[in-house]
Amino acid sequence: MADRSDAPCIVWFRDDLRLSDHTALHAAARTGRPVICLYVFDETLRQPGARAIGGAARWWLAQSLRALNKGLATLGVPLLLRKGSAATIIPKLAGESGAGAVFWNTIAQAPHLATERDLTAALCDLGNEAQAFAGDLLATPENVRTKEGRGLRVFTPFWRRVQAMGAPPSPLPAPTHLRAGPSLTGETLESLRLEPTRPDWAGGLRDTWTPGESAAQMRLKDFLGHRLSGYTGDRDRPDRDGTSGLSPHLRFGEVSPCQIWHATHFAAAEHPAQASDADKFLSELGWREFCRHLLFDVPDLDTRNLQPSFDAFPWRHDEVALAAWQRGQTGYPIVDAGMRQLWHTGVMHNRVRMVVASFLVKHLLIDWRAGEKWFWDTLVDADAGSNPANWQWVAGSGADAAPYFRVFNPMLQGEKFDPDGSYVRRWVPELAGLPKKLIHQPWEAAPLELAGAGVTLGKTYPHPIVDHRKGRERALKAYEKVRAR
Ligand code: FAD
């Protein structure tokens, strides 16, 4: 038998497109063996919960792979791209390259875990070593359970438990050198067809974002240095740059939650006055964690109501209203601003996500799954846990859900969180000439005021597609029925 002590080690990159704090890469580098860095674009997963990534996230993935390839090139190792089922492709590659081991960071989601099991079995049959390392969570779902062995369904006790586990492992540095494996041919990035071409709708994403590990680290540093102070209040203001903007970087693992956790604690230790802002920020990271743990227990979170009483909810099928919502043409300025921000930039401010989601589900009585699907396709941070969990939270069908009688009033939300109307002015420019007292309810303006601002309702900007009071009452009636059940 050939001596395999110098056989290459394959590092399988997944939702962890970075070099620092990459446990699998770090372990491979420490073996001293040649390393093959691999990304498999796998659209063959068929289990519940396996979803093809949406359009905006595909764009991000392409940029992130490009950035990772650049980072690896500085270490003299290329990023090998392959397409197909990872459980088949990787054992084949091991045979082709003479690799003796495969290392990866685990993803605690049912379809990915199934692939990892199939892969491990196939590699063991070939006599190859297979090693999975800790994934992109602060705590593994198996370690946060009730006495009966179930996952926790209420955020506060969940987060308390995670915090009580103490500091997550200190982040690992990026390897300073790697030995390159044999030269191999793979797919080109273009052949994966991740980026839109005809039409190329990604201009707004390009203008807004720089994907990749370096940009993620810079964003984290900038946030902690300049915006952590005041985060607790500013995070609710869509008219301010008050949040970290890290969600798409986290989604693709360009920065790890452990790196964020440690950097935030470090910032709070240096500036004790920021301790409560740091706690608030970390608790938001806790919500990401909570959503992922929920997904671990409920792989079909994007299709199944967590509360079965919602299975008979009287949703309306209204394609016209759904299209108006998607295009930001509902006649409610804060809703339309959010939906247009989403279309243009691939993200939407969290407060506005709650408002537009509540509007779709409650004012329009359209099934939360239709909204979740639209977000899934248009968000660059579309996350298999956070997206459906938050939609179910707003709809009331989820874990630790918002009370059913909470129907966000879009005018009051606008006045409270965008008091000068600058967020609406930016994304709904046809209303920019209205004074702040009218910008969140243009239908209240007198004809002269509308004319002065160049607004003609029904022509330059739509009338509200549903009357707020009637929509609210209709929603409450529908929710009462579910409650009675
Ligand atoms: P920050 O305020 O800087 O928060 C830091 C990090 O905490 C975020 O990057 C994110 O990872 C996490 N976080 C913050 N709020 C939440 C939350 N409510 N739930 C889970 N994690 C949170 N977030 C996603 O990452 N992907 C999604 O697909 C997604 N879909 C959503 C759908 C709806 C209907 C709603 C109401 C919220 C959704 N969120 C989603 C949560 C939240 O809106 C975004 O995480 C946040 O706006 C990202 O901006 P930020 O990175 O500046 O957040």
Coordinates of C-alpha atoms and ligand atoms in Angstrom, one line a residue:
M1 CA 0.0 0.0 0.0
A2 CA 1.3 3.5 -0.9
D3 CA 2.5 5.7 1.9
R4 CA -0.3 8.1 2.6
S5 CA 1.3 10.3 5.3
D6 CA 2.1 13.0 2.6
A7 CA -1.2 12.5 0.7
P8 CA -3.1 15.8 0.2
C9 CA -5.8 16.9 2.5
I10 CA -9.0 18.3 0.9
V11 CA -10.6 21.2 2.7
W12 CA -14.3 21.5 1.7
F13 CA -15.4 25.1 1.9
R14 CA -19.1 25.6 2.4
D15 CA -20.9 28.5 4.2
D16 CA -17.5 29.5 5.6
L17 CA -15.9 31.5 2.8
R18 CA -13.0 32.9 4.9
L19 CA -9.4 32.0 5.9
S20 CA -9.4 33.2 9.5
D21 CA -11.1 31.3 12.2
H22 CA -11.6 28.4 9.8
T23 CA -11.2 25.3 11.9
A24 CA -11.0 22.8 9.1
L25 CA -8.5 24.9 7.1
H26 CA -6.4 25.5 10.2
A27 CA -6.4 21.8 11.1
A28 CA -5.4 20.9 7.5
A29 CA -2.6 23.4 7.5
R30 CA -1.3 22.0 10.8
T31 CA -1.0 18.5 9.2
G32 CA 1.8 19.9 7.0
R33 CA 0.3 18.0 4.1
P34 CA -0.5 19.5 0.7
V35 CA -3.9 21.1 0.8
I36 CA -6.7 21.1 -1.9
C37 CA -9.2 23.8 -1.3
L38 CA -12.6 22.9 -2.7
Y39 CA -16.0 24.5 -3.1
V40 CA -18.8 22.3 -4.4
F41 CA -21.8 24.1 -5.9
D42 CA -24.5 21.6 -5.0
E43 CA -28.1 22.0 -6.2
T44 CA -28.9 18.4 -6.0
L45 CA -30.0 18.3 -2.3
R46 CA -33.6 17.0 -2.2
Q47 CA -34.4 16.5 1.5
P48 CA -37.0 18.8 3.3
G49 CA -35.3 22.1 4.0
A50 CA -32.9 21.9 1.1
R51 CA -33.5 25.0 -0.9
A52 CA -31.7 26.3 -4.1
I53 CA -30.3 29.7 -3.1
G54 CA -32.1 32.8 -4.4
G55 CA -31.0 35.2 -7.1
A56 CA -29.5 37.9 -4.9
A57 CA -27.6 35.4 -2.7
R58 CA -26.2 33.7 -5.9
W59 CA -24.8 37.0 -6.9
W60 CA -23.2 37.4 -3.4
L61 CA -21.8 33.8 -3.6
A62 CA -20.0 34.5 -6.9
Q63 CA -18.3 37.6 -5.4
S64 CA -17.4 35.8 -2.2
L65 CA -15.9 32.8 -4.1
R66 CA -13.9 35.3 -6.1
A67 CA -12.6 37.0 -2.9
L68 CA -11.8 33.6 -1.3
N69 CA -9.9 32.6 -4.4
K70 CA -7.9 35.8 -4.2
G71 CA -7.1 35.2 -0.6
L72 CA -6.0 31.6 -1.2
A73 CA -3.9 32.7 -4.1
T74 CA -1.8 34.8 -1.8
L75 CA -1.0 31.5 0.0
G76 CA -0.2 29.9 -3.3
V77 CA -3.3 27.6 -3.4
P78 CA -6.1 27.9 -5.9
L79 CA -9.8 27.4 -5.1
L80 CA -11.1 24.3 -7.0
L81 CA -14.7 24.6 -8.1
R82 CA -16.8 21.5 -8.8
K83 CA -20.5 21.2 -9.4
G84 CA -22.9 18.4 -8.3
S85 CA -23.6 16.3 -5.2
A86 CA -20.8 16.8 -2.7
A87 CA -21.2 13.2 -1.4
T88 CA -20.3 11.9 -4.8
I89 CA -17.9 14.6 -6.1
I90 CA -15.6 14.6 -3.0
P91 CA -14.8 10.8 -2.9
K92 CA -14.2 11.0 -6.6
L93 CA -11.8 13.9 -6.2
A94 CA -10.0 12.0 -3.4
G95 CA -9.4 9.2 -5.8
E96 CA -8.3 11.5 -8.6
S97 CA -5.9 13.5 -6.4
G98 CA -4.7 10.7 -4.1
A99 CA -6.0 12.7 -1.1
G100 CA -6.0 10.8 2.2
A101 CA -8.3 13.1 4.2
V102 CA -11.2 15.5 3.9
F103 CA -11.8 18.2 6.5
W104 CA -14.9 20.5 6.7
N105 CA -16.9 22.7 9.1
T106 CA -20.3 21.2 9.8
I107 CA -23.6 22.9 9.0
A108 CA -26.2 22.0 11.6
Q109 CA -29.1 21.8 9.1
A110 CA -30.8 18.5 8.2
P111 CA -30.0 18.3 4.5
H112 CA -26.4 19.3 5.0
L113 CA -26.0 16.8 7.9
A114 CA -27.4 14.1 5.7
T115 CA -24.8 14.9 3.0
E116 CA -22.1 14.9 5.6
R117 CA -23.2 11.4 6.8
D118 CA -23.2 10.1 3.2
L119 CA -19.8 11.6 2.5
T120 CA -18.3 10.2 5.7
A121 CA -19.6 6.7 4.8
A122 CA -18.2 7.0 1.3
L123 CA -14.8 8.2 2.4
C124 CA -14.5 5.5 5.1
D125 CA -15.3 2.9 2.5
L126 CA -12.3 4.2 0.5
G127 CA -10.1 4.2 3.6
N128 CA -10.0 8.0 3.7
E129 CA -10.0 10.1 6.8
A130 CA -13.1 12.3 7.2
Q131 CA -13.2 15.0 9.9
A132 CA -16.0 17.5 10.6
F133 CA -15.2 20.5 12.8
A134 CA -17.5 22.9 14.7
G135 CA -19.7 25.0 12.5
D136 CA -20.9 28.6 12.4
L137 CA -22.8 28.7 15.6
L138 CA -21.9 29.9 19.1
A139 CA -23.4 26.7 20.6
T140 CA -24.3 23.4 18.9
P141 CA -28.0 22.7 19.0
E142 CA -27.4 19.3 20.7
N143 CA -26.0 21.2 23.7
V144 CA -29.0 23.5 24.2
R145 CA -32.0 21.3 25.1
T146 CA -34.8 21.1 27.6
K147 CA -34.7 18.3 30.2
E148 CA -36.9 16.3 27.8
G149 CA -34.4 16.7 25.1
R150 CA -36.3 19.3 23.0
G151 CA -34.9 22.6 21.6
L152 CA -36.0 25.7 23.4
R153 CA -38.8 27.7 21.8
V154 CA -38.6 30.9 23.8
F155 CA -35.8 33.3 23.1
T156 CA -34.9 34.7 26.6
P157 CA -34.3 31.4 28.3
F158 CA -32.5 30.1 25.2
W159 CA -30.1 33.0 25.1
R160 CA -29.5 32.8 28.9
R161 CA -28.5 29.2 28.4
V162 CA -26.1 30.0 25.6
Q163 CA -24.6 32.8 27.5
A164 CA -24.2 30.6 30.6
M165 CA -22.0 28.3 28.5
G166 CA -19.3 30.9 28.6
A167 CA -17.0 32.4 26.0
P168 CA -17.0 30.5 22.6
P169 CA -13.5 29.4 21.5
S170 CA -11.0 32.1 20.6
P171 CA -10.9 32.8 16.9
L172 CA -8.1 31.0 15.0
P173 CA -5.7 33.1 12.9
A174 CA -5.6 32.6 9.1
P175 CA -2.8 30.2 8.0
T176 CA 0.4 32.0 7.1
H177 CA 1.4 29.3 4.6
L178 CA -0.1 26.3 2.9
R179 CA 1.4 23.6 0.8
A180 CA -0.3 23.4 -2.6
G181 CA -1.8 20.1 -3.7
P182 CA -1.6 18.6 -7.2
S183 CA -2.9 20.8 -10.0
L184 CA -6.5 19.8 -10.9
T185 CA -9.1 21.2 -13.3
G186 CA -12.5 22.3 -12.1
E187 CA -15.4 24.5 -13.2
T188 CA -14.9 28.1 -13.9
L189 CA -16.9 30.6 -11.8
E190 CA -18.7 31.7 -14.9
S191 CA -19.9 28.1 -15.7
L192 CA -21.7 28.1 -12.4
R193 CA -24.0 30.8 -13.8
L194 CA -24.4 32.5 -10.4
E195 CA -24.5 36.1 -11.7
P196 CA -27.3 37.7 -13.7
T197 CA -26.5 38.6 -17.3
R198 CA -29.6 39.3 -19.4
P199 CA -30.8 41.4 -17.8
D200 CA -28.0 42.3 -15.4
W201 CA -30.1 43.5 -12.4
A202 CA -27.2 43.4 -10.0
G203 CA -26.1 47.1 -10.4
G204 CA -27.6 48.1 -7.1
L205 CA -26.0 45.2 -5.2
R206 CA -22.6 46.1 -6.7
D207 CA -23.0 49.8 -5.7
T208 CA -24.0 48.8 -2.1
W209 CA -21.7 45.9 -1.2
T210 CA -18.2 44.5 -1.2
P211 CA -18.5 40.8 -0.4
G212 CA -15.5 38.9 0.9
E213 CA -13.6 38.3 4.2
S214 CA -11.5 41.5 4.1
A215 CA -14.6 43.7 3.6
A216 CA -16.4 41.8 6.4
Q217 CA -13.5 42.4 8.8
M218 CA -13.4 46.0 7.9
R219 CA -17.2 46.4 8.4
L220 CA -16.9 44.7 11.8
K221 CA -14.1 47.0 12.9
D222 CA -15.8 50.1 11.6
F223 CA -19.1 49.2 13.4
L224 CA -17.4 48.5 16.7
G225 CA -15.3 51.6 16.4
H226 CA -18.0 54.0 15.4
R227 CA -21.6 52.7 15.7
L228 CA -21.6 50.3 18.7
S229 CA -22.1 53.3 20.9
G230 CA -25.7 54.2 20.6
Y231 CA -26.7 50.9 18.9
T232 CA -29.6 50.2 21.3
G233 CA -31.5 53.2 20.1
D234 CA -30.2 53.6 16.6
R235 CA -30.8 50.0 15.5
D236 CA -34.5 50.8 15.1
R237 CA -33.9 53.8 12.9
P238 CA -34.0 53.0 9.2
D239 CA -33.0 56.7 8.5
R240 CA -29.7 56.1 10.2
D241 CA -26.7 53.9 9.6
G242 CA -27.1 52.4 13.0
T243 CA -26.5 48.7 12.6
S244 CA -23.6 46.5 11.6
G245 CA -24.6 45.5 8.1
L246 CA -22.9 42.2 8.8
S247 CA -25.8 39.8 7.9
P248 CA -24.8 38.8 4.4
H249 CA -21.1 38.4 5.5
L250 CA -22.4 36.1 8.3
R251 CA -24.6 34.3 5.9
F252 CA -21.7 33.2 3.8
G253 CA -19.3 32.8 6.7
E254 CA -16.9 35.6 5.7
V255 CA -16.9 36.4 9.4
S256 CA -17.7 34.0 12.1
P257 CA -20.0 34.5 15.1
C258 CA -17.0 33.7 17.4
Q259 CA -15.0 36.5 15.8
I260 CA -17.9 38.9 16.3
W261 CA -18.5 37.7 19.9
H262 CA -14.8 38.2 20.9
A263 CA -14.3 41.5 19.1
T264 CA -17.5 42.9 20.7
H265 CA -16.4 41.8 24.2
F266 CA -13.0 43.4 23.5
A267 CA -14.6 46.7 22.4
A268 CA -16.9 46.7 25.5
A269 CA -13.9 46.0 27.8
E270 CA -12.0 48.9 26.3
H271 CA -15.0 51.3 26.5
P272 CA -17.1 50.2 29.5
A273 CA -19.7 52.8 28.7
Q274 CA -20.7 50.7 25.6
A275 CA -21.3 47.6 27.6
S276 CA -25.1 47.7 27.4
D277 CA -25.0 48.4 23.6
A278 CA -22.6 45.5 23.3
D279 CA -25.1 43.2 25.1
K280 CA -27.9 44.3 22.9
F281 CA -25.8 43.7 19.8
L282 CA -24.8 40.3 20.9
S283 CA -28.4 39.4 21.7
E284 CA -29.2 40.1 18.1
L285 CA -26.5 37.6 17.2
G286 CA -28.4 35.4 19.7
W287 CA -31.5 35.7 17.6
R288 CA -29.6 34.4 14.6
E289 CA -28.5 31.5 16.8
F290 CA -32.1 30.9 18.0
C291 CA -33.4 30.8 14.5
R292 CA -30.7 28.3 13.4
H293 CA -31.4 26.1 16.4
L294 CA -35.1 26.2 15.5
L295 CA -34.2 25.1 12.0
F296 CA -32.1 22.3 13.3
D297 CA -35.3 20.9 15.0
V298 CA -37.7 21.9 12.2
P299 CA -36.0 21.4 8.8
D300 CA -39.2 22.4 6.9
L301 CA -39.5 25.7 8.8
D302 CA -40.0 27.6 5.5
T303 CA -43.2 25.6 4.7
R304 CA -44.7 24.3 8.0
N305 CA -46.5 26.4 10.5
L306 CA -44.9 25.9 13.9
Q307 CA -48.3 26.3 15.4
P308 CA -50.6 23.8 13.6
S309 CA -53.7 26.0 14.4
F310 CA -52.5 28.2 11.6
D311 CA -52.9 25.4 9.0
A312 CA -56.5 26.4 8.6
F313 CA -55.8 30.1 8.5
P314 CA -58.1 31.9 5.9
W315 CA -55.3 33.3 3.7
R316 CA -56.4 35.3 0.7
H317 CA -55.0 34.6 -2.8
D318 CA -54.5 38.0 -4.3
E319 CA -51.8 38.1 -7.0
V320 CA -52.4 41.8 -7.7
A321 CA -51.9 42.8 -4.1
L322 CA -48.8 40.5 -3.8
A323 CA -47.3 42.1 -6.9
A324 CA -48.0 45.6 -5.6
W325 CA -46.2 44.7 -2.4
Q326 CA -43.3 43.2 -4.2
R327 CA -42.8 46.2 -6.4
G328 CA -43.2 48.8 -3.6
Q329 CA -46.5 50.1 -4.9
T330 CA -48.9 49.6 -2.0
G331 CA -49.5 53.3 -1.4
Y332 CA -48.0 53.1 2.1
P333 CA -44.7 55.0 2.0
I334 CA -42.8 53.1 4.6
V335 CA -43.8 49.8 3.2
D336 CA -42.9 50.9 -0.4
A337 CA -39.6 52.4 0.7
G338 CA -38.6 49.1 2.4
M339 CA -39.6 46.9 -0.6
R340 CA -37.7 49.2 -3.0
Q341 CA -34.6 49.2 -0.7
L342 CA -34.7 45.4 -0.8
W343 CA -35.0 45.3 -4.6
H344 CA -32.2 47.8 -5.1
T345 CA -29.7 46.7 -2.4
G346 CA -30.6 43.2 -1.4
V347 CA -31.3 44.1 2.2
M348 CA -33.9 45.9 4.2
H349 CA -33.6 47.5 7.6
N350 CA -34.9 45.2 10.3
R351 CA -37.6 47.5 11.6
V352 CA -38.9 47.9 8.1
R353 CA -38.7 44.1 7.5
M354 CA -41.2 43.8 10.4
V355 CA -43.5 46.5 9.0
V356 CA -43.6 45.1 5.5
A357 CA -44.0 41.5 6.7
S358 CA -46.9 42.5 9.0
F359 CA -48.5 44.5 6.2
L360 CA -48.4 41.5 3.8
V361 CA -49.6 39.0 6.4
K362 CA -52.1 41.1 8.3
H363 CA -53.3 44.0 6.1
L364 CA -53.4 42.0 3.0
L365 CA -54.0 38.6 4.6
I366 CA -51.5 36.9 2.3
D367 CA -49.8 33.7 3.4
W368 CA -46.4 34.4 5.1
R369 CA -44.9 31.8 2.9
A370 CA -45.4 34.0 -0.2
G371 CA -43.5 36.8 1.6
E372 CA -40.8 34.5 2.8
K373 CA -40.2 33.2 -0.7
W374 CA -39.9 36.7 -2.1
F375 CA -37.3 37.6 0.6
W376 CA -35.5 34.4 -0.1
D377 CA -35.0 35.4 -3.7
T378 CA -34.2 39.0 -3.2
L379 CA -32.2 39.2 0.1
V380 CA -28.4 38.9 -0.1
D381 CA -28.5 37.7 3.5
A382 CA -31.3 35.2 2.9
D383 CA -30.8 32.7 5.7
A384 CA -32.4 29.3 5.9
G385 CA -33.1 29.9 9.7
S386 CA -33.6 33.6 10.1
N387 CA -35.8 34.2 7.2
P388 CA -38.6 31.7 7.8
A389 CA -38.3 32.0 11.6
N390 CA -38.8 35.8 11.4
W391 CA -41.7 35.5 9.0
Q392 CA -43.4 33.0 11.3
W393 CA -42.7 35.3 14.2
V394 CA -44.4 38.2 12.5
A395 CA -47.3 36.0 11.3
G396 CA -47.9 34.7 14.8
S397 CA -47.5 31.0 13.7
G398 CA -43.9 30.8 15.0
A399 CA -41.8 30.3 18.1
D400 CA -41.9 33.1 20.7
A401 CA -44.2 34.8 18.1
A402 CA -45.5 38.4 18.1
P403 CA -49.0 38.6 19.7
Y404 CA -51.7 38.1 17.1
F405 CA -53.3 41.4 17.8
R406 CA -50.2 43.3 17.0
V407 CA -50.9 44.8 13.6
F408 CA -48.3 47.4 12.9
N409 CA -49.7 50.7 11.9
P410 CA -47.5 51.8 8.9
M411 CA -48.1 55.5 9.5
L412 CA -47.2 55.4 13.2
Q413 CA -44.2 53.2 12.5
G414 CA -43.0 55.7 9.9
E415 CA -43.5 58.7 12.1
K416 CA -41.7 57.0 15.1
F417 CA -38.8 55.5 13.3
D418 CA -38.4 57.8 10.3
P419 CA -39.5 61.0 11.9
D420 CA -38.1 63.4 9.2
G421 CA -39.2 61.1 6.4
S422 CA -35.6 60.9 5.0
Y423 CA -35.8 57.1 4.6
V424 CA -39.0 57.4 2.6
R425 CA -37.6 60.3 0.6
R426 CA -34.6 58.3 -0.4
W427 CA -36.5 55.2 -1.6
V428 CA -39.7 56.8 -2.8
P429 CA -38.4 59.9 -4.5
E430 CA -41.7 60.8 -6.0
L431 CA -42.9 61.8 -2.5
A432 CA -39.7 63.7 -1.6
G433 CA -41.4 67.1 -1.9
L434 CA -43.9 66.4 0.8
P435 CA -43.4 67.9 4.3
K436 CA -42.6 65.5 7.1
K437 CA -46.1 65.6 8.7
L438 CA -47.5 64.2 5.5
I439 CA -44.8 62.0 4.1
H440 CA -46.1 58.9 5.8
Q441 CA -49.7 59.5 4.8
P442 CA -49.9 61.5 1.6
W443 CA -53.6 60.9 1.3
E444 CA -54.1 63.3 4.2
A445 CA -52.6 66.1 2.1
A446 CA -54.7 68.9 0.7
P447 CA -54.9 69.2 -3.1
L448 CA -52.7 72.3 -3.0
E449 CA -50.1 70.5 -0.8
L450 CA -50.0 67.6 -3.2
A451 CA -49.7 69.8 -6.2
G452 CA -46.9 71.8 -4.5
A453 CA -44.9 68.5 -4.0
G454 CA -45.6 67.4 -7.6
V455 CA -47.7 64.4 -6.3
T456 CA -50.8 63.2 -8.0
L457 CA -52.3 60.3 -6.1
G458 CA -53.3 57.4 -8.4
K459 CA -50.9 58.7 -11.0
T460 CA -47.4 59.5 -9.7
Y461 CA -47.9 57.5 -6.5
P462 CA -50.7 54.9 -5.8
H463 CA -53.6 55.3 -3.5
P464 CA -53.4 52.8 -0.5
I465 CA -54.3 49.3 -1.8
V466 CA -56.2 48.7 1.4
D467 CA -57.7 51.0 4.0
H468 CA -55.7 50.7 7.2
R469 CA -58.6 50.5 9.5
K470 CA -60.5 48.0 7.4
G471 CA -57.4 45.9 6.9
R472 CA -56.7 45.8 10.6
E473 CA -60.3 44.7 11.5
R474 CA -60.3 42.0 8.8
A475 CA -57.0 40.7 10.1
L476 CA -58.2 40.7 13.7
K477 CA -61.3 38.7 12.7
A478 CA -59.2 36.1 10.9
Y479 CA -56.8 35.8 13.8
E480 CA -59.7 35.5 16.3
K481 CA -60.9 32.4 14.4
V482 CA -57.4 30.8 14.7
R483 CA -57.3 31.7 18.4
A484 CA -60.8 30.1 19.0
R485 CA -59.5 26.9 17.5
Ligands
FAD1 P1 -27.5 44.1 13.3 O1 -28.5 44.9 14.0 O2 -26.2 44.7 13.1 O3 -27.4 42.7 14.0 C1 -26.3 41.9 14.0 C2 -26.6 40.5 13.5 O4 -27.6 39.9 14.3 C3 -27.2 40.5 12.1 O5 -26.2 40.6 11.1 C4 -27.9 39.1 12.1 O6 -27.0 38.1 11.8 C5 -28.4 39.0 13.6 N1 -29.8 39.4 13.7 C6 -30.3 40.7 13.9 N2 -31.6 40.7 14.1 C7 -32.0 39.4 13.8 C8 -33.2 38.7 13.8 N3 -34.4 39.3 14.0 N4 -33.3 37.4 13.6 C9 -32.1 36.7 13.3 N5 -30.9 37.3 13.4 C10 -30.8 38.6 13.6 N6 -31.7 38.1 8.9 C11 -30.9 37.4 8.2 O7 -29.7 37.4 8.4 N7 -31.3 36.7 7.1 C12 -32.7 36.7 6.7 O8 -33.0 36.0 5.8 C13 -33.6 37.5 7.5 N8 -34.9 37.6 7.2 C14 -35.7 38.3 7.9 C15 -37.1 38.4 7.6 C16 -38.0 39.1 8.4 C17 -39.5 39.2 8.0 C18 -37.5 39.9 9.5 C19 -38.4 40.7 10.3 C20 -36.2 39.8 9.8 C21 -35.3 39.0 9.1 N9 -33.9 39.0 9.4 C22 -33.1 38.2 8.6 C23 -33.4 39.6 10.6 C24 -32.8 41.0 10.5 O9 -33.7 41.8 9.8 C25 -31.4 41.1 9.8 O10 -30.6 40.1 10.4 C26 -30.8 42.5 10.0 O11 -31.7 43.4 9.5 C27 -29.5 42.5 9.4 O12 -28.9 43.8 9.5 P2 -27.6 44.0 10.4 O13 -26.6 42.9 10.0 O14 -27.2 45.4 10.2 O15 -28.1 43.7 11.8

